[in-house]
Each structure stands twice: as C-alpha cells, then as structure tokens.
Amino acid sequence: MDFQKLVDLYGELEKTASGNKMREILSDFFKNVPAEDIAVISYLTLGQIASGFDDVVMGMAEKSVTKAIAMASGTDAAKVQKILHETGDIGLTAEKVLQKKPQTLVPLGKLTVHELFEKLHTIAGASGTGSQEQKMGILSGLLQKTSATGAKYICRIVLGTLRMGVGEMTVLDSLAIAYTGSKEAKEALEKAYNICPDVGIISETLVKQGLKGIEKIDVHVGRPIQMMLAQRVDELHELEDKIPGKWQVEGKYDGERVQAHKDKKGEIMLFSRRLENITEQFPDLVADLQKYIEAKEFVIEGEIIAVDAKGKQLAFQTLMQRRRKYDVEEYIKKVPVQLKLFDVLYLNGKAWLHVPLEKRAEQMEKFLTKNKTIVLTDRIVTDDVEEANAFFHTMLKQGYEGIMIKSLASEYQAGTRGWNWVKWKKEYVKEMADTFDLVVVGAYYGRGRRSGTYGALLCAAYNEKEDRFDTVCKLGTGLTDEQLAELPTKFAKYKVEHKPARVTVQKEMEPNVWFEPKVVVEVLAAEITKSPFHTTGWALRFPRFVKFRDDKKAEQATTVKEIEGMK
Ligand code: ATP
C-alpha cells in the first residue's frame, strides 16, 4: 500500500475529537487494507513498529532527526533547529521545512508502507560506530520519498510522539467491525489479546484465518501474557459471597510485578506490569531463576521487592532505584531484591492457565529449590474470614501491604479483573481513605507561588466499556515544590493541541493544556461523591497525590466501574 493513503488516514484521525468517529474511520480504512499489510498498518497506527514488549527502540535523538530533515530538504541544520524552537514539534517542523523543498530535489518515487516499515526497522537495528550517520541517512531518504505531511508523521513516529489518540483497544474494536461486520467479535479478539498482546499478530490472524484462527491463539514463551488482576471489597466479610470454596490467602507486597519467561534455549526474559522487557535491570534475578527453578521452559509470576540484609522488605521507592540502564551491577549490591513467587502459567510445553490454583501452587513447591532470593509468597489456605483477618494483621506486622485472597479452584484469567482474586490493603481499614490510579489528561496553569508551572492536573478514570477516559478530579495537593516545578517538563512529551478523542470532559472542567492519556498517578482521596462536573458522574473529595505510577499504562488505571463499586 502507498504510504500516502496512511498519511491521509492520520490526517483524518488527527482532526477527530470523538472516539466513536475514530473507530468508524479506522474500520472503514481497515476494510481496504490488503492482508499482507494489515499487521504493519496496525502497528503504525499506534505509532509503533513492533509490539510494545518487543523492545525495538529507534535510538534517534531530536537533534539527529533535525539533521535528517535538513539533509532531505537541502536546508541549513541551524535553520531547521530554529523552526523547531518556534513550533515545539518535530512533525510540524518537518512539514514546514519540506513544503519549501527546492524543485531540484525531485521525489524519489512512491514510498510504500512496507518500505517505510522495513527502513524504520533498519534505523532501529543500527548500532555501534557510525550508526547515527546511518540512521540519519536512511531517515533523510524516507523524508525525500514522501510528501511534506508524510514527513510530519514519519518524524513523529521516529521520536515516539505520534499522539493520534488511538489505543490498542481502538484498533481491536475497529478490526472487529471491519472484518466481522460487528462489535460482537470484539470479545474473542480481546480474549486473544489477553494472551497475545500484539496487535500485529492479532490483526494478521484475523484477516488470514478469521475468528477460528483467533480462537486458536495460545501462550507463547517469550511473549508476555496480560496479567490477572484483583477486585476489591469494602468489608472482608464479603469474601464469603464473592469467593465460594477455599481460599489461598497470600501476603501482598509493595514491589514490582514481574512475569518471567524461560524458553527452550534456556534464555530468561522478564516483563513488567506494562509488559515491557525489563530483563536487563535484573541480571541477579535471572541468574537465580536459572539456578533455583528446575524446569526446561516456564512462565511464572511474582512480585519483586527490595530487601535489607535480613530479608525485610524495603520501600517501593528503594526498589525503583533498580529501574535503570546504567550502573546496574553497582545497584545489584546497593539494592538487593527478592522475588515472592505466586504463579505458574506455563510449564515445559504446556499452558497452565486452566489448571486450578491449588495444583499450580503444588507445582511451584515442587520445582523451586529452597533459597533466599526466590521464595513462595507467605500463605495460608482457609475459608474463614477471621482467619484471613488474623493473617492480614500478621502480614502488616511484617511490614507488608496487606493480603491477596485467591480462589483455590480458580484458573488464571489473563488480563481480567474478576472475583477470583481479591485484594485487601491497610488503606482499606483506615477511615474511608482509598487510593486510585488515575490518568492525567490535562492541566491548569498555576497562579502565585505556582505560576510558571501547572497548578493542578485534570485526572480521569478508564471507562473500559467505551474505551475512553472520563474525568473524576482536579489534583493539586500532595506534590512537593520540586515535583511541581518538574511538571511542565515531565508532561511536555504528551502535550496535544486539542482534546484527545478518547477523553471526555464537561465544559466547566476544560483544562488550559491537554495531554495524550499516558501518565498514571496514584491518588489518595477521602470520599467519592456524585458530581455533574465530571464525566464519570463522580468526583473524588480531597484528592492527594501519592506517586507517579510509571509501571502502569493508561488503560490499566482504575476503571469507572471500580469507582462505582467503591462509592
Ligand atoms: P492492579 O494490579 O490490581 O491494577 P495495582 O497495580 O494498583 O492494581 P494493587 O491494587 O495494590 O496494585 O494490587 C495488585 C498488585 O499487587 C498486583 O498487580 C501485584 O503487583 C501486587 N501483588 C503483591 N503481592 C501479590 C500476590 N501475593 N499475588 C498477586 N499480586 C500481588
């Protein structure tokens, strides 16, 4: 397919302020995409060239992209830099500069979507000496082969700022409508996406093999599975109704969730809650997994916590120091970690998702050699609320966050927040206070002490049913002066000209600045009240900033349904 067709689609999507309209445009477009292009186009629509977990990084700084624009247009790099300074956006800069391209630079023929995709992969793959020049050369060639508007989007893709407002669910929805004529197929696609979160594979399978092919998609070692999530209750007594049968009650740790995969070749990969590859951050853990888990192939899950010399859990912030690319060896010693293992999802050639938890737990006891860094979660088996409550207090005394109550008979439900897992945290027993993970969708300019930065952030919950972000509070309390001062820089990357299509807002709440829904913040609030000013229909009272949840994607924020269940 000619890339210009995709450019026209991007143009239409960029103008759209409604999620439904966006799905309509996308599904109409998908109907005419040839089977061999559908995967590529699915990635590119998300502004990516591979699925998020594939760890493909373009590796180009803004400065190199600016130079490539200069090369492609025969303009002076300093002039391009000046325009970038004025527009503040690499895409608009490329468009502006290339519109004025001298006639002597004849277009080099048509750029196809496939050629673009391959060349972008070559850019990502180039490393070592001379690679920056090579990357610039390829990019400049691409920019010469496309229209000025095409150049705008290519530069944004390269720097990861395409900001079209399209999410994975938007693509799945639109595919369902395009290829099966209805939204009903969405359920099957979502189910497949939960065990194969790769829109490229899903779209290609759908187009080539139909829904039958989609139903056959299974666990694949090396490809992360969307993680199973927990519900919350207001009273521990509700457990009796919510989870029939016996429960496995486990300690709940405040660390980083990890899914570890070991493939046939013996290679181990670690994936975060956002399904990003974090293997290189934890070489110590990788070595211990090799040593202490006796299995040829596995997919297991646990919580990584930072511990002191006695094995006592340290704060989440301490663990976050391990989130780094450099000085990894030094920090292995500074911040030792422990893995609290709680699940096995695949073992030696077979998916274990459908095996009841009781059996999965037995299996973990079998394959784990006793050691200090990889240990099973603290646990008891019971169906008695009082016993669960006593265990909860034991866990709090040991410095943990609370308990997880899991149905002993349950399957592992990938990507699902069902009643088979329930969380009970210490915040729940304090009066009314509860935490929410909300998506920042806009900001208001600050006044007085806060002038020059933002005074408050507009926060939204995720409306899972409609795949949109509905607002629920204005957040201005709890941030330190330092955090406040950093807000404009932190959010610059996500700034967009108009309201993102999947965000809904009441007139009264319109912010001064809009953000693509990407950043998640944890917010503590005293109460939930009905509100005509927020599109969830609810407002949080006395919201307080707790921390940034960089481990969560926007679609993993607290949902509107959860808020309704908590009020
Ligand atoms: P969620 O993961 O439910 O969206 P969250 O990331 O905000 O929410 P919590 O609400 O505190 O976290 O609880 C769920 C998380 O608790 C899991 O994702 C996991 O990281 C962590 N966790 C800690 N201990 C356990 C355990 N024993 N079993 C499962 N998860 C655990």
Coordinates of C-alpha atoms and ligand atoms in Angstrom, one line a residue:
M1 CA 0.0 0.0 0.0
D2 CA 1.1 3.5 -0.8
F3 CA 2.1 5.3 2.4
Q4 CA 0.2 8.4 1.3
K5 CA -3.0 6.5 2.0
L6 CA -2.0 6.1 5.6
V7 CA -1.0 9.7 5.7
D8 CA -4.5 10.7 4.7
L9 CA -5.9 8.4 7.4
Y10 CA -3.6 10.0 10.0
G11 CA -4.9 13.4 8.9
E12 CA -8.5 12.4 9.4
L13 CA -7.8 10.8 12.8
E14 CA -5.9 13.8 13.9
K15 CA -8.9 16.0 13.3
T16 CA -11.3 13.7 15.1
A17 CA -12.4 14.6 18.7
S18 CA -14.7 11.6 19.2
G19 CA -13.7 8.0 20.0
N20 CA -16.7 6.5 18.1
K21 CA -15.9 8.5 15.0
M22 CA -12.3 7.4 15.2
R23 CA -13.4 3.7 15.3
E24 CA -15.6 4.4 12.3
I25 CA -12.8 5.9 10.3
L26 CA -10.4 3.2 11.2
S27 CA -12.7 0.3 10.5
D28 CA -13.6 1.8 7.1
F29 CA -9.9 2.1 6.4
F30 CA -9.1 -1.5 7.6
K31 CA -11.7 -2.9 5.2
N32 CA -9.5 -2.0 2.2
V33 CA -6.1 -3.0 3.6
P34 CA -4.5 -6.0 1.8
A35 CA -3.9 -9.0 4.1
E36 CA -0.1 -8.6 3.8
D37 CA -0.2 -5.0 5.1
I38 CA -2.6 -5.3 8.0
A39 CA 0.0 -6.1 10.7
V40 CA 2.3 -3.3 9.6
I41 CA -0.6 -0.9 9.5
S42 CA -1.9 -1.9 12.9
Y43 CA 1.5 -1.1 14.5
L44 CA 2.0 2.1 12.6
T45 CA -1.5 3.4 13.6
L46 CA -0.3 3.1 17.2
G47 CA 2.9 5.0 16.2
Q48 CA 4.9 1.8 16.7
I49 CA 6.9 -0.5 14.5
A50 CA 6.5 -3.6 16.8
S51 CA 4.5 -4.6 19.8
G52 CA 5.4 -2.7 23.0
F53 CA 7.2 -5.8 24.5
D54 CA 9.4 -6.3 21.6
D55 CA 12.0 -3.8 22.8
V56 CA 12.5 -2.2 19.5
V57 CA 14.0 1.3 20.1
M58 CA 14.5 3.8 17.3
G59 CA 17.6 5.2 19.1
M60 CA 17.5 8.7 17.4
A61 CA 17.6 11.9 19.4
E62 CA 15.7 15.0 18.3
K63 CA 18.9 16.6 17.1
S64 CA 19.6 13.8 14.7
V65 CA 16.1 13.9 13.3
T66 CA 16.5 17.7 12.8
K67 CA 19.7 17.0 10.8
A68 CA 17.9 14.4 8.7
I69 CA 15.2 17.0 7.9
A70 CA 18.0 19.4 6.9
M71 CA 19.6 16.8 4.7
A72 CA 16.4 15.8 3.0
S73 CA 15.4 19.4 2.2
G74 CA 18.8 20.9 1.5
T75 CA 18.3 23.4 4.3
D76 CA 20.8 24.5 6.9
A77 CA 20.5 22.5 10.1
A78 CA 20.5 25.7 12.2
K79 CA 17.5 27.0 10.3
V80 CA 15.6 23.7 11.0
Q81 CA 16.6 23.9 14.6
K82 CA 15.2 27.5 14.7
I83 CA 11.8 26.4 13.3
L84 CA 11.7 23.5 15.8
H85 CA 12.2 26.1 18.5
E86 CA 9.2 28.1 17.2
T87 CA 6.9 25.2 16.6
G88 CA 8.0 23.0 19.5
D89 CA 7.1 19.9 17.5
I90 CA 9.3 17.8 15.2
G91 CA 6.4 16.9 13.0
L92 CA 5.3 20.4 12.2
T93 CA 9.0 21.4 11.7
A94 CA 9.5 18.6 9.1
E95 CA 6.3 19.6 7.3
K96 CA 7.1 23.3 7.2
V97 CA 10.7 22.8 6.0
L98 CA 9.8 20.1 3.4
Q99 CA 7.0 22.2 1.9
K100 CA 9.7 24.6 0.8
K101 CA 11.9 21.9 -0.7
P102 CA 13.7 23.3 -3.8
Q103 CA 12.5 21.9 -7.1
T104 CA 15.9 20.5 -7.8
L105 CA 15.3 17.7 -5.3
V106 CA 13.0 15.5 -7.3
P107 CA 10.9 13.0 -5.4
L108 CA 12.5 9.5 -5.5
G109 CA 9.3 7.6 -6.4
K110 CA 6.5 6.3 -4.2
L111 CA 7.1 5.3 -0.6
T112 CA 5.1 2.1 0.3
V113 CA 4.0 1.3 3.8
H114 CA 6.2 -1.8 3.7
E115 CA 9.3 0.0 2.6
L116 CA 8.8 2.6 5.4
F117 CA 8.3 -0.2 7.9
E118 CA 11.5 -2.0 6.9
K119 CA 13.6 1.1 6.8
L120 CA 12.3 2.1 10.2
H121 CA 13.4 -1.3 11.5
T122 CA 16.8 -0.8 9.9
I123 CA 17.1 2.5 11.7
A124 CA 16.2 0.8 15.0
G125 CA 18.7 -2.0 14.3
A126 CA 21.7 0.2 13.5
S127 CA 24.1 0.3 16.4
G128 CA 27.8 1.0 17.1
T129 CA 30.2 3.4 15.4
G130 CA 28.8 5.3 12.5
S131 CA 25.2 4.2 13.3
Q132 CA 23.9 7.8 14.0
E133 CA 25.0 8.8 10.5
Q134 CA 23.5 5.7 9.0
K135 CA 20.2 6.3 10.8
M136 CA 20.2 10.0 9.6
G137 CA 20.9 8.9 6.1
I138 CA 18.0 6.4 6.0
L139 CA 15.6 8.8 7.6
S140 CA 16.5 11.6 5.2
G141 CA 16.0 9.2 2.3
L142 CA 12.5 8.4 3.6
L143 CA 11.7 12.1 4.0
Q144 CA 12.6 12.7 0.4
K145 CA 10.4 10.0 -0.8
T146 CA 7.2 11.2 0.9
S147 CA 5.0 14.3 1.0
A148 CA 5.6 17.1 3.5
T149 CA 2.6 15.8 5.5
G150 CA 4.1 12.3 5.3
A151 CA 7.4 13.7 6.7
K152 CA 5.5 15.1 9.6
Y153 CA 4.2 11.7 10.7
I154 CA 7.4 9.8 10.0
C155 CA 9.4 12.2 12.2
R156 CA 6.8 11.8 15.0
I157 CA 6.9 8.0 14.7
V158 CA 10.7 8.1 14.9
L159 CA 10.6 10.1 18.1
G160 CA 7.7 8.3 19.5
T161 CA 5.3 11.2 19.5
L162 CA 2.6 10.3 17.0
R163 CA -0.1 11.1 19.6
M164 CA -3.1 10.1 17.4
G165 CA -5.2 9.1 20.4
V166 CA -5.6 5.6 19.1
G167 CA -5.1 2.8 21.7
E168 CA -4.8 -1.0 21.3
M169 CA -8.5 -1.4 22.1
T170 CA -9.4 1.1 19.5
V171 CA -7.6 -0.9 16.9
L172 CA -9.2 -4.2 18.1
D173 CA -12.6 -2.7 18.1
S174 CA -12.2 -1.3 14.6
L175 CA -10.8 -4.6 13.3
A176 CA -13.8 -6.4 14.7
I177 CA -16.2 -4.1 12.9
A178 CA -14.2 -4.2 9.7
Y179 CA -13.7 -7.9 9.4
T180 CA -16.7 -9.5 11.0
G181 CA -19.2 -6.7 10.5
S182 CA -20.0 -6.3 14.2
K183 CA -18.6 -5.4 17.5
E184 CA -19.5 -8.9 18.9
A185 CA -16.3 -10.4 17.7
K186 CA -14.6 -7.9 20.0
E187 CA -14.9 -10.3 22.9
A188 CA -13.0 -13.0 21.0
L189 CA -10.3 -10.6 19.9
E190 CA -9.9 -9.2 23.5
K191 CA -9.6 -12.7 24.8
A192 CA -6.8 -13.5 22.3
Y193 CA -5.2 -10.1 23.0
N194 CA -5.0 -11.0 26.7
I195 CA -2.8 -14.0 26.0
C196 CA -1.1 -12.4 22.9
P197 CA -0.9 -8.6 23.4
D198 CA 0.4 -8.0 20.0
V199 CA -2.0 -6.2 17.6
G200 CA 0.1 -7.1 14.6
I201 CA -0.3 -10.9 15.2
I202 CA -4.0 -10.5 16.1
S203 CA -4.9 -8.4 13.1
E204 CA -3.0 -10.7 10.7
T205 CA -4.5 -13.8 12.2
L206 CA -8.0 -12.3 11.9
V207 CA -7.6 -11.3 8.3
K208 CA -5.9 -14.5 7.2
Q209 CA -7.7 -17.1 9.3
G210 CA -10.8 -15.4 10.6
L211 CA -12.2 -15.9 14.1
K212 CA -11.3 -19.6 14.1
G213 CA -7.7 -18.7 13.9
I214 CA -8.1 -16.1 16.7
E215 CA -9.6 -18.7 19.0
K216 CA -6.5 -20.9 18.5
I217 CA -4.0 -18.3 19.7
D218 CA -2.2 -19.7 22.7
V219 CA 0.5 -18.9 25.2
H220 CA 3.9 -18.5 23.6
V221 CA 7.0 -18.4 25.7
G222 CA 8.8 -15.1 25.2
R223 CA 5.6 -13.2 24.5
P224 CA 4.1 -11.8 27.7
I225 CA 0.6 -12.6 28.9
Q226 CA -1.6 -9.8 30.2
M227 CA -1.6 -10.1 33.9
M228 CA -4.6 -11.2 36.0
L229 CA -5.9 -8.5 38.3
A230 CA -7.7 -8.3 41.6
Q231 CA -11.0 -6.9 42.7
R232 CA -11.5 -5.1 46.0
V233 CA -14.2 -5.4 48.7
D234 CA -15.5 -2.9 51.2
E235 CA -15.7 -5.4 54.0
L236 CA -13.7 -8.6 54.4
H237 CA -16.9 -10.4 55.2
E238 CA -18.0 -10.0 51.5
L239 CA -15.4 -12.7 50.7
E240 CA -17.9 -15.4 51.8
D241 CA -20.2 -14.5 49.0
K242 CA -17.7 -13.4 46.5
I243 CA -15.3 -16.4 46.6
P244 CA -17.0 -19.8 47.1
G245 CA -14.9 -22.7 48.4
K246 CA -11.5 -22.5 49.9
W247 CA -9.1 -19.5 49.5
Q248 CA -5.4 -19.3 49.3
V249 CA -4.6 -16.1 51.3
E250 CA -1.2 -14.7 50.5
G251 CA 0.9 -11.7 51.6
K252 CA 0.5 -8.7 49.4
Y253 CA 3.8 -7.0 48.8
D254 CA 4.5 -3.5 47.6
G255 CA 7.0 -4.1 44.9
E256 CA 7.1 -4.6 41.1
R257 CA 5.1 -7.3 39.5
V258 CA 7.1 -9.5 37.1
Q259 CA 6.4 -12.2 34.6
A260 CA 9.4 -14.4 33.9
H261 CA 9.7 -16.5 30.8
K262 CA 12.3 -19.2 30.1
D263 CA 12.4 -20.6 26.6
K264 CA 13.6 -23.9 25.2
K265 CA 17.1 -22.5 24.7
G266 CA 17.2 -21.6 28.4
E267 CA 17.0 -17.9 27.8
I268 CA 15.2 -15.9 30.5
M269 CA 13.1 -12.8 29.9
L270 CA 11.4 -10.6 32.4
F271 CA 8.3 -8.5 31.7
S272 CA 6.9 -5.7 33.8
R273 CA 3.2 -4.9 34.7
R274 CA 3.2 -2.8 31.4
L275 CA 4.6 -5.8 29.6
E276 CA 7.9 -4.1 28.9
N277 CA 11.0 -6.1 28.8
I278 CA 13.0 -5.4 32.0
T279 CA 15.4 -8.3 31.8
E280 CA 18.5 -6.1 31.8
Q281 CA 17.5 -4.4 35.0
F282 CA 17.7 -7.7 37.0
P283 CA 20.6 -9.9 35.9
D284 CA 20.8 -11.1 39.5
L285 CA 17.3 -12.4 39.4
V286 CA 17.8 -14.0 36.0
A287 CA 20.8 -15.9 37.4
D288 CA 18.8 -17.1 40.4
L289 CA 15.9 -18.2 38.3
Q290 CA 18.3 -20.3 36.3
K291 CA 19.7 -21.8 39.5
Y292 CA 16.6 -22.4 41.6
I293 CA 13.8 -23.3 39.3
E294 CA 14.0 -26.7 37.9
A295 CA 12.2 -26.6 34.6
K296 CA 13.2 -26.5 30.9
E297 CA 10.6 -23.9 30.0
F298 CA 8.3 -21.8 32.2
V299 CA 6.2 -18.7 32.5
I300 CA 5.9 -17.7 36.2
E301 CA 4.8 -14.6 38.1
G302 CA 5.8 -12.9 41.3
E303 CA 6.4 -9.6 43.0
I304 CA 10.0 -8.3 43.1
I305 CA 10.7 -6.4 46.4
A306 CA 13.8 -4.7 47.7
V307 CA 15.1 -6.3 50.9
D308 CA 17.7 -5.5 53.5
A309 CA 20.4 -7.9 54.7
K310 CA 17.8 -9.7 56.9
G311 CA 15.3 -10.1 54.1
K312 CA 13.0 -7.4 55.4
Q313 CA 11.0 -5.6 52.7
L314 CA 12.2 -2.0 51.9
A315 CA 10.1 0.8 50.5
F316 CA 8.8 0.8 46.9
Q317 CA 10.9 3.9 46.3
T318 CA 14.1 2.0 47.2
L319 CA 13.2 -0.7 44.6
M320 CA 12.6 2.0 42.0
Q321 CA 16.4 2.7 42.1
R322 CA 16.8 -0.6 40.2
R323 CA 14.9 0.9 37.3
R324 CA 18.0 2.0 35.4
K325 CA 20.0 1.3 32.3
Y326 CA 23.4 2.2 33.7
D327 CA 25.3 1.2 36.8
V328 CA 23.2 -2.0 37.0
E329 CA 26.0 -4.0 38.7
E330 CA 26.5 -1.4 41.3
Y331 CA 22.8 -1.3 42.2
I332 CA 22.5 -5.1 42.4
K333 CA 24.7 -4.7 45.5
K334 CA 23.1 -1.5 46.7
V335 CA 19.5 -2.6 46.4
P336 CA 19.3 -6.4 46.7
V337 CA 16.0 -7.9 45.7
Q338 CA 13.8 -10.9 46.4
L339 CA 11.1 -12.5 44.3
K340 CA 7.9 -13.5 46.0
L341 CA 6.7 -16.2 43.6
F342 CA 2.9 -16.7 43.3
D343 CA 2.0 -18.2 40.0
V344 CA 3.0 -20.6 37.2
L345 CA 1.3 -20.0 33.8
Y346 CA 3.2 -22.3 31.5
L347 CA 5.5 -25.3 32.1
N348 CA 7.5 -27.5 29.8
G349 CA 5.5 -27.2 26.6
K350 CA 2.0 -26.7 28.2
A351 CA -0.1 -23.7 29.2
W352 CA -1.1 -23.9 32.8
L353 CA -3.7 -21.1 32.7
H354 CA -6.6 -23.5 33.0
V355 CA -5.1 -25.6 35.8
P356 CA -6.7 -24.8 39.2
L357 CA -4.6 -22.6 41.6
E358 CA -4.4 -25.4 44.1
K359 CA -2.5 -27.5 41.5
R360 CA -0.4 -24.6 40.3
A361 CA 0.6 -23.9 43.9
E362 CA 1.6 -27.5 44.4
Q363 CA 3.7 -27.4 41.3
M364 CA 5.6 -24.4 42.5
E365 CA 6.6 -26.2 45.7
K366 CA 7.9 -29.0 43.5
F367 CA 10.1 -27.1 41.1
L368 CA 11.6 -24.5 43.5
T369 CA 14.8 -25.3 45.3
K370 CA 14.9 -23.7 48.7
N371 CA 16.9 -20.5 48.6
K372 CA 16.8 -16.9 49.9
T373 CA 16.1 -14.8 46.8
I374 CA 13.2 -16.7 45.2
V375 CA 10.6 -17.7 47.7
L376 CA 6.9 -18.5 47.6
T377 CA 4.6 -15.9 48.9
D378 CA 3.6 -16.3 52.5
R379 CA 0.3 -18.1 52.5
I380 CA -2.4 -20.0 54.3
V381 CA -5.4 -21.9 53.0
T382 CA -8.8 -21.2 54.7
D383 CA -12.4 -20.3 54.1
D384 CA -12.7 -18.4 57.4
V385 CA -12.8 -14.6 57.4
E386 CA -11.5 -14.4 60.9
E387 CA -8.5 -16.5 60.0
A388 CA -7.9 -14.4 56.9
N389 CA -8.1 -11.2 59.0
A390 CA -5.6 -12.6 61.5
F391 CA -3.2 -13.4 58.7
F392 CA -3.8 -9.9 57.4
H393 CA -2.5 -8.5 60.7
T394 CA 0.5 -10.8 60.7
M395 CA 1.4 -9.6 57.2
L396 CA 1.1 -5.9 58.3
K397 CA 3.3 -6.6 61.3
Q398 CA 5.9 -8.0 58.9
G399 CA 5.8 -4.7 57.0
Y400 CA 3.7 -5.9 54.1
E401 CA 0.9 -4.0 52.4
G402 CA -2.0 -6.5 53.1
I403 CA -3.3 -9.7 51.7
M404 CA -4.5 -11.2 48.4
I405 CA -7.3 -13.7 48.7
K406 CA -7.4 -16.1 45.8
S407 CA -10.0 -18.8 44.9
L408 CA -8.2 -22.1 45.3
A409 CA -10.2 -23.6 42.5
S410 CA -9.7 -20.8 40.0
E411 CA -8.0 -20.6 36.7
Y412 CA -5.5 -17.8 35.8
Q413 CA -7.7 -15.3 33.9
A414 CA -5.3 -13.3 31.8
G415 CA -6.0 -9.6 31.7
T416 CA -9.1 -9.9 33.8
R417 CA -10.1 -8.3 37.0
G418 CA -12.6 -10.8 38.3
W419 CA -13.7 -12.1 41.7
N420 CA -11.1 -15.0 41.8
W421 CA -8.6 -12.6 43.2
V422 CA -9.4 -10.0 45.9
K423 CA -7.0 -7.6 47.4
W424 CA -7.3 -6.2 51.0
K425 CA -4.9 -3.5 51.9
K426 CA -4.1 -1.5 55.0
E427 CA -5.6 1.7 53.5
Y428 CA -9.0 0.0 53.4
V429 CA -9.2 -0.3 57.1
K430 CA -8.2 3.4 57.7
E431 CA -11.3 5.6 57.6
M432 CA -12.6 6.0 54.1
A433 CA -9.3 6.7 52.6
D434 CA -8.7 4.8 49.4
T435 CA -6.2 5.1 46.5
F436 CA -7.0 5.4 42.8
D437 CA -4.7 5.2 39.8
L438 CA -5.8 7.9 37.5
V439 CA -4.7 9.1 34.1
V440 CA -3.6 12.7 33.7
V441 CA -5.5 14.2 30.7
G442 CA -4.9 17.9 31.2
A443 CA -3.5 20.7 33.4
Y444 CA -4.4 24.2 34.6
Y445 CA -1.9 27.0 34.8
G446 CA -0.7 27.8 38.3
R447 CA -1.0 31.2 39.9
G448 CA 1.0 32.9 42.7
R449 CA 3.6 30.5 44.0
R450 CA 2.8 28.1 41.2
S451 CA 3.0 30.5 38.3
G452 CA 5.2 29.2 35.5
T453 CA 4.2 25.6 36.3
Y454 CA 0.9 23.8 36.5
G455 CA -1.4 24.5 39.5
A456 CA -3.5 21.4 39.1
L457 CA -3.8 18.3 36.9
L458 CA -7.1 17.0 35.4
C459 CA -7.4 13.3 36.2
A460 CA -9.5 10.6 34.6
A461 CA -10.6 7.0 35.2
Y462 CA -10.6 4.5 32.4
N463 CA -14.1 3.7 31.0
E464 CA -13.4 0.1 29.9
K465 CA -16.8 -0.4 28.3
E466 CA -16.4 2.6 25.9
D467 CA -12.6 2.6 25.8
R468 CA -12.4 6.2 26.9
F469 CA -11.1 8.3 29.8
D470 CA -13.7 10.1 31.9
T471 CA -12.7 12.8 34.4
V472 CA -13.1 12.4 38.1
C473 CA -10.9 15.0 39.9
K474 CA -8.7 18.0 39.7
L475 CA -5.5 17.2 41.6
G476 CA -3.4 20.0 43.1
T477 CA -2.4 18.7 46.6
G478 CA 0.3 16.5 47.7
L479 CA 3.0 17.4 45.2
T480 CA 6.3 18.7 46.6
D481 CA 7.6 22.0 45.2
E482 CA 10.2 20.1 43.3
Q483 CA 7.6 17.8 41.7
L484 CA 5.5 20.8 40.8
A485 CA 8.4 22.6 39.1
E486 CA 9.1 19.4 37.1
L487 CA 5.5 19.0 35.8
P488 CA 5.9 21.0 32.5
T489 CA 9.0 19.1 31.5
K490 CA 7.5 15.8 32.5
F491 CA 4.4 16.4 30.5
A492 CA 5.9 18.2 27.5
K493 CA 6.1 14.9 25.6
Y494 CA 2.3 14.3 25.9
K495 CA 1.0 17.8 25.2
V496 CA -1.5 17.9 22.3
E497 CA -3.3 20.8 20.6
H498 CA -6.8 19.7 21.2
K499 CA -8.8 17.3 23.4
P500 CA -7.7 13.7 22.7
A501 CA -10.5 11.8 21.0
R502 CA -10.9 9.2 23.8
V503 CA -11.1 11.8 26.6
T504 CA -14.5 13.2 27.7
V505 CA -14.9 16.3 29.8
Q506 CA -17.6 18.8 30.9
K507 CA -17.3 22.4 29.8
E508 CA -16.7 23.6 33.4
M509 CA -13.6 21.4 33.7
E510 CA -11.8 22.1 30.4
P511 CA -8.1 22.5 31.2
N512 CA -5.6 25.0 29.8
V513 CA -3.5 22.3 28.4
W514 CA -4.4 18.8 27.0
F515 CA -2.3 15.7 27.4
E516 CA -2.5 12.4 25.5
P517 CA -3.7 10.0 28.2
K518 CA -0.4 8.3 29.1
V519 CA 0.8 9.2 32.6
V520 CA -0.8 7.4 35.6
V521 CA -0.8 8.9 39.1
E522 CA -1.8 7.3 42.4
V523 CA -4.2 9.5 44.2
L524 CA -5.5 9.2 47.8
A525 CA -9.0 10.5 48.4
A526 CA -11.3 10.8 51.3
E527 CA -14.6 10.1 49.6
I528 CA -16.5 9.7 46.3
T529 CA -19.4 12.0 45.7
K530 CA -21.9 12.4 42.8
S531 CA -20.8 15.2 40.5
P532 CA -22.2 16.9 37.5
F533 CA -18.8 18.4 36.7
H534 CA -17.0 15.2 35.9
T535 CA -17.9 12.9 33.0
T536 CA -17.6 9.8 35.3
G537 CA -20.6 11.3 37.2
W538 CA -18.4 11.1 40.3
A539 CA -15.8 13.3 42.0
L540 CA -13.1 12.4 44.5
R541 CA -13.1 14.6 47.6
F542 CA -9.8 15.9 48.9
P543 CA -7.6 14.1 46.4
R544 CA -3.9 14.0 47.3
F545 CA -1.0 13.0 45.0
V546 CA 0.8 9.9 46.3
K547 CA 3.2 8.9 43.5
F548 CA 3.6 8.5 39.7
R549 CA 2.7 5.0 38.6
D550 CA 5.2 4.7 35.8
D551 CA 4.6 0.9 35.9
K552 CA 1.1 1.4 34.6
K553 CA -0.3 2.1 31.2
A554 CA -3.3 4.5 30.9
E555 CA -5.6 1.5 30.2
Q556 CA -4.5 -0.1 33.5
A557 CA -5.9 2.8 35.5
T558 CA -8.8 2.5 38.0
T559 CA -11.9 2.0 35.9
V560 CA -15.2 3.9 36.2
K561 CA -16.9 0.6 37.1
E562 CA -14.5 0.1 40.0
I563 CA -15.2 3.7 41.3
E564 CA -18.9 3.0 41.1
G565 CA -18.4 -0.2 43.1
M566 CA -16.4 1.7 45.8
K567 CA -18.7 4.6 46.4
Ligands
ATP1 P1 -3.9 -3.8 39.9 O1 -2.7 -4.6 39.7 O2 -5.0 -4.5 40.6 O3 -4.3 -2.9 38.8 P2 -2.2 -2.1 41.4 O4 -1.1 -2.3 40.5 O5 -2.5 -0.6 41.8 O6 -3.5 -2.7 41.0 P3 -2.8 -3.2 43.8 O7 -4.2 -2.7 43.7 O8 -2.1 -2.7 45.0 O9 -1.9 -2.8 42.7 O10 -2.8 -4.8 43.8 C1 -2.5 -5.7 42.8 C2 -1.0 -5.9 42.7 O11 -0.4 -6.4 43.8 C3 -0.5 -6.9 41.6 O12 -0.6 -6.4 40.3 C4 0.9 -7.3 42.1 O13 1.8 -6.4 41.5 C5 0.8 -7.0 43.6 N1 0.9 -8.2 44.4 C6 1.6 -8.2 45.6 N2 1.5 -9.4 46.2 C7 0.8 -10.2 45.4 C8 0.4 -11.5 45.5 N3 0.6 -12.3 46.5 N4 -0.4 -12.0 44.4 C9 -0.7 -11.2 43.4 N5 -0.3 -10.0 43.3 C10 0.4 -9.4 44.2

